[in-house]
Amino acid sequence: MPEGHTLHRLARSHQKLFGGSVVEVSSPQGRFAAGASLVDGQVLTRAEAHGKHLFHVYGPETIVHVHLGLYGTFDESPLPAPAPVGQVRMRVAGPTHWADLRGPTACEVLTRTEVKAIRDRLGPDPLRRDADADRAWTRISKSRTPLAVSLMDQAVVAGVGNVFRAEILFRHGVHPLTPGKVLDRTLWTDMWTDLVGLMRLGVRRGRIDTVRDEHLPKATGRAPRVDRHGGEVYVYRRAGMPCLVCGTEVAGQVLAARNLFWCPTCQTA
DNA sequence: GATCTATGTAGAT
DNA sequence: TCTACCTAGATCG
């Protein structure tokens, strides 16, 4: 379930549940056993996210780095923790809650330098206060790469995934194959501002909702608009269904090994 | 029960 | 541009 909003939501939650507390860390599955033993019984001082990366900071040179990849999940519940079910890579238990991590692409203990290397290759993250939208613009405005590809490039914008990219392009009427260098700067600024708002909403709700209020009555009459992930969207995973705004069939194609969706009528810019 | 699919990325070709 | 990785829910038969 992981675009940037998911990781920031987890960071916020972990900070609240575990921040400043001694935690028990284990790897029921065994694949993170060595790492878990390094932090088990230590104080988790801070949890934070950058793009799709989650960091549990235990000390300046001891940071657990988690990337959920395509399938990873992180669930949490109040204590007591039951016996682990299935493949649990890491279990964290604090004073009141426990959390299980399954199927991540990365779960490893890193040093400060290694964490910096990861963060240095990430572009600005719309969910972080320190984000600099101009850095993204600098790259996009010089590039012939289709916007749909640049938006998924974590070195350009950190945290955007397949749902947000499809939806942000739709909301601004931009065709996905538009080269970055022909994009108007004002339009980019609007898209960035919109991303910040949509992703913040995603953090609050734990799902991606992008359908504007004025379209909801119309959307209600055209099923379905609620994606499997739980959010209300315009085009994501709706290929072959009518556009919620104009009724044209939503298009779909594979681009750079990812499914891309757009409305051929609404997205012409 | 087998097969397909997925909000992702790294590494090989 | 392709493949491998990892897991669980949806879909197929």
PDB file of N, CA and C (backbone and C1' of nucleotides) in Angstrom, chain A residues 29 31 71 85-87 89 102-104 228, chain C residues 1-11:
ATOM      1  N   GLN A  29      10.512 -14.232  11.355  1.00  0.00           N
ATOM      2  CA  GLN A  29      10.851 -14.927  10.125  1.00  0.00           C
ATOM      3  C   GLN A  29      12.343 -15.272  10.070  1.00  0.00           C
ATOM      4  N   ARG A  31      14.845 -13.370   8.827  1.00  0.00           N
ATOM      5  CA  ARG A  31      15.672 -12.699   7.817  1.00  0.00           C
ATOM      6  C   ARG A  31      16.249 -11.368   8.289  1.00  0.00           C
ATOM      7  N   TYR A  71       4.868  -4.704  -2.151  1.00  0.00           N
ATOM      8  CA  TYR A  71       3.949  -5.545  -1.378  1.00  0.00           C
ATOM      9  C   TYR A  71       4.027  -5.361   0.120  1.00  0.00           C
ATOM     10  N   VAL A  85       1.941 -14.495  12.754  1.00  0.00           N
ATOM     11  CA  VAL A  85       1.298 -15.294  11.714  1.00  0.00           C
ATOM     12  C   VAL A  85       1.989 -15.012  10.392  1.00  0.00           C
ATOM     13  N   GLY A  86       2.416 -16.052   9.711  1.00  0.00           N
ATOM     14  CA  GLY A  86       3.039 -15.871   8.408  1.00  0.00           C
ATOM     15  C   GLY A  86       4.443 -15.316   8.511  1.00  0.00           C
ATOM     16  N   GLN A  87       4.865 -14.636   7.434  1.00  0.00           N
ATOM     17  CA  GLN A  87       6.242 -14.179   7.325  1.00  0.00           C
ATOM     18  C   GLN A  87       6.398 -12.778   7.897  1.00  0.00           C
ATOM     19  N   ARG A  89       8.878 -10.080   9.016  1.00  0.00           N
ATOM     20  CA  ARG A  89      10.303  -9.741   8.932  1.00  0.00           C
ATOM     21  C   ARG A  89      10.777  -9.060  10.206  1.00  0.00           C
ATOM     22  N   ARG A 102       5.839  -6.929   7.116  1.00  0.00           N
ATOM     23  CA  ARG A 102       5.885  -8.087   6.203  1.00  0.00           C
ATOM     24  C   ARG A 102       6.255  -7.650   4.784  1.00  0.00           C
ATOM     25  N   GLY A 103       6.999  -8.494   4.126  1.00  0.00           N
ATOM     26  CA  GLY A 103       7.247  -8.343   2.694  1.00  0.00           C
ATOM     27  C   GLY A 103       7.943  -7.088   2.214  1.00  0.00           C
ATOM     28  N   PRO A 104       8.798  -6.464   3.046  1.00  0.00           N
ATOM     29  CA  PRO A 104       9.455  -5.243   2.581  1.00  0.00           C
ATOM     30  C   PRO A 104      10.547  -5.547   1.575  1.00  0.00           C
ATOM     31  N   ARG A 228      -9.736  -0.423  -5.372  1.00  0.00           N
ATOM     32  CA  ARG A 228      -9.517  -1.471  -4.375  1.00  0.00           C
ATOM     33  C   ARG A 228      -8.754  -0.967  -3.158  1.00  0.00           C
TER      34      ARG A 228
ATOM     35  P    DT C   1      11.930   0.977 -23.869  1.00  0.00           P
ATOM     36  O5'  DT C   1      12.132  -0.580 -23.667  1.00  0.00           O
ATOM     37  C5'  DT C   1      13.148  -1.260 -24.417  1.00  0.00           C
ATOM     38  C4'  DT C   1      13.398  -2.566 -23.713  1.00  0.00           C
ATOM     39  C3'  DT C   1      12.175  -3.134 -22.977  1.00  0.00           C
ATOM     40  O3'  DT C   1      12.067  -4.496 -23.341  1.00  0.00           O
ATOM     41  C1'  DT C   1      14.017  -3.058 -21.524  1.00  0.00           C
ATOM     42  P    DC C   2      10.913  -5.453 -22.892  1.00  0.00           P
ATOM     43  O5'  DC C   2      11.606  -6.392 -21.809  1.00  0.00           O
ATOM     44  C5'  DC C   2      12.703  -7.203 -22.219  1.00  0.00           C
ATOM     45  C4'  DC C   2      13.380  -7.797 -20.991  1.00  0.00           C
ATOM     46  C3'  DC C   2      12.417  -8.543 -20.069  1.00  0.00           C
ATOM     47  O3'  DC C   2      12.692  -9.918 -20.145  1.00  0.00           O
ATOM     48  C1'  DC C   2      13.938  -7.115 -18.861  1.00  0.00           C
ATOM     49  P    DT C   3      12.057 -11.045 -19.334  1.00  0.00           P
ATOM     50  O5'  DT C   3      12.790 -10.965 -17.914  1.00  0.00           O
ATOM     51  C5'  DT C   3      14.156 -11.311 -17.823  1.00  0.00           C
ATOM     52  C4'  DT C   3      14.571 -11.330 -16.366  1.00  0.00           C
ATOM     53  C3'  DT C   3      13.607 -12.096 -15.466  1.00  0.00           C
ATOM     54  O3'  DT C   3      14.373 -12.964 -14.651  1.00  0.00           O
ATOM     55  C1'  DT C   3      13.971  -9.930 -14.601  1.00  0.00           C
ATOM     56  P    DA C   4      13.653 -14.083 -13.780  1.00  0.00           P
ATOM     57  O5'  DA C   4      14.120 -13.648 -12.317  1.00  0.00           O
ATOM     58  C5'  DA C   4      15.454 -13.188 -12.115  1.00  0.00           C
ATOM     59  C4'  DA C   4      15.542 -12.552 -10.749  1.00  0.00           C
ATOM     60  C3'  DA C   4      14.701 -13.247  -9.692  1.00  0.00           C
ATOM     61  O3'  DA C   4      15.484 -13.464  -8.529  1.00  0.00           O
ATOM     62  C1'  DA C   4      14.146 -10.931  -9.790  1.00  0.00           C
ATOM     63  P    DC C   5      14.980 -14.499  -7.413  1.00  0.00           P
ATOM     64  O5'  DC C   5      14.361 -13.530  -6.311  1.00  0.00           O
ATOM     65  C5'  DC C   5      15.186 -12.535  -5.695  1.00  0.00           C
ATOM     66  C4'  DC C   5      14.322 -11.526  -5.023  1.00  0.00           C
ATOM     67  C3'  DC C   5      13.201 -12.100  -4.154  1.00  0.00           C
ATOM     68  O3'  DC C   5      13.585 -12.030  -2.796  1.00  0.00           O
ATOM     69  C1'  DC C   5      12.521 -10.163  -5.374  1.00  0.00           C
ATOM     70  P    DC C   6      13.172 -13.180  -1.796  1.00  0.00           P
ATOM     71  O5'  DC C   6      11.843 -12.585  -1.150  1.00  0.00           O
ATOM     72  C5'  DC C   6      11.886 -11.397  -0.391  1.00  0.00           C
ATOM     73  C4'  DC C   6      10.491 -10.838  -0.271  1.00  0.00           C
ATOM     74  C3'  DC C   6       9.447 -11.887   0.079  1.00  0.00           C
ATOM     75  O3'  DC C   6       9.087 -11.766   1.446  1.00  0.00           O
ATOM     76  C1'  DC C   6       8.713 -10.462  -1.705  1.00  0.00           C
ATOM     77  P    DT C   7       8.288 -12.997   2.115  1.00  0.00           P
ATOM     78  O5'  DT C   7       6.777 -12.554   1.878  1.00  0.00           O
ATOM     79  C5'  DT C   7       6.287 -11.368   2.493  1.00  0.00           C
ATOM     80  C4'  DT C   7       4.892 -11.072   1.979  1.00  0.00           C
ATOM     81  C3'  DT C   7       3.874 -12.172   2.238  1.00  0.00           C
ATOM     82  O3'  DT C   7       3.038 -11.726   3.293  1.00  0.00           O
ATOM     83  C1'  DT C   7       3.632 -11.176   0.067  1.00  0.00           C
ATOM     84  P    DA C   8       1.850 -12.668   3.824  1.00  0.00           P
ATOM     85  O5'  DA C   8       0.614 -12.074   2.998  1.00  0.00           O
ATOM     86  C5'  DA C   8       0.333 -10.683   3.078  1.00  0.00           C
ATOM     87  C4'  DA C   8      -0.827 -10.365   2.172  1.00  0.00           C
ATOM     88  C3'  DA C   8      -2.061 -11.251   2.382  1.00  0.00           C
ATOM     89  O3'  DA C   8      -3.191 -10.425   2.219  1.00  0.00           O
ATOM     90  C1'  DA C   8      -1.376 -11.379   0.150  1.00  0.00           C
ATOM     91  P    DG C   9      -4.578 -10.881   2.855  1.00  0.00           P
ATOM     92  O5'  DG C   9      -5.600 -10.346   1.751  1.00  0.00           O
ATOM     93  C5'  DG C   9      -5.430  -9.038   1.215  1.00  0.00           C
ATOM     94  C4'  DG C   9      -5.913  -9.041  -0.214  1.00  0.00           C
ATOM     95  C3'  DG C   9      -7.283  -9.706  -0.403  1.00  0.00           C
ATOM     96  O3'  DG C   9      -8.090  -8.838  -1.175  1.00  0.00           O
ATOM     97  C1'  DG C   9      -5.708 -10.642  -1.889  1.00  0.00           C
ATOM     98  P    DA C  10      -9.566  -9.247  -1.592  1.00  0.00           P
ATOM     99  O5'  DA C  10      -9.403  -9.535  -3.153  1.00  0.00           O
ATOM    100  C5'  DA C  10      -8.827  -8.528  -3.983  1.00  0.00           C
ATOM    101  C4'  DA C  10      -8.798  -9.022  -5.420  1.00  0.00           C
ATOM    102  C3'  DA C  10     -10.122  -9.591  -5.924  1.00  0.00           C
ATOM    103  O3'  DA C  10     -10.325  -9.124  -7.243  1.00  0.00           O
ATOM    104  C1'  DA C  10      -8.412 -11.223  -6.119  1.00  0.00           C
ATOM    105  P    DT C  11     -11.654  -9.444  -8.058  1.00  0.00           P
ATOM    106  O5'  DT C  11     -11.223 -10.686  -8.964  1.00  0.00           O
ATOM    107  C5'  DT C  11     -10.092 -10.551  -9.822  1.00  0.00           C
ATOM    108  C4'  DT C  11      -9.790 -11.880 -10.482  1.00  0.00           C
ATOM    109  C3'  DT C  11     -11.017 -12.612 -11.047  1.00  0.00           C
ATOM    110  O3'  DT C  11     -10.757 -12.903 -12.400  1.00  0.00           O
ATOM    111  C1'  DT C  11      -9.658 -14.087  -9.791  1.00  0.00           C
TER     112       DT C  11
END
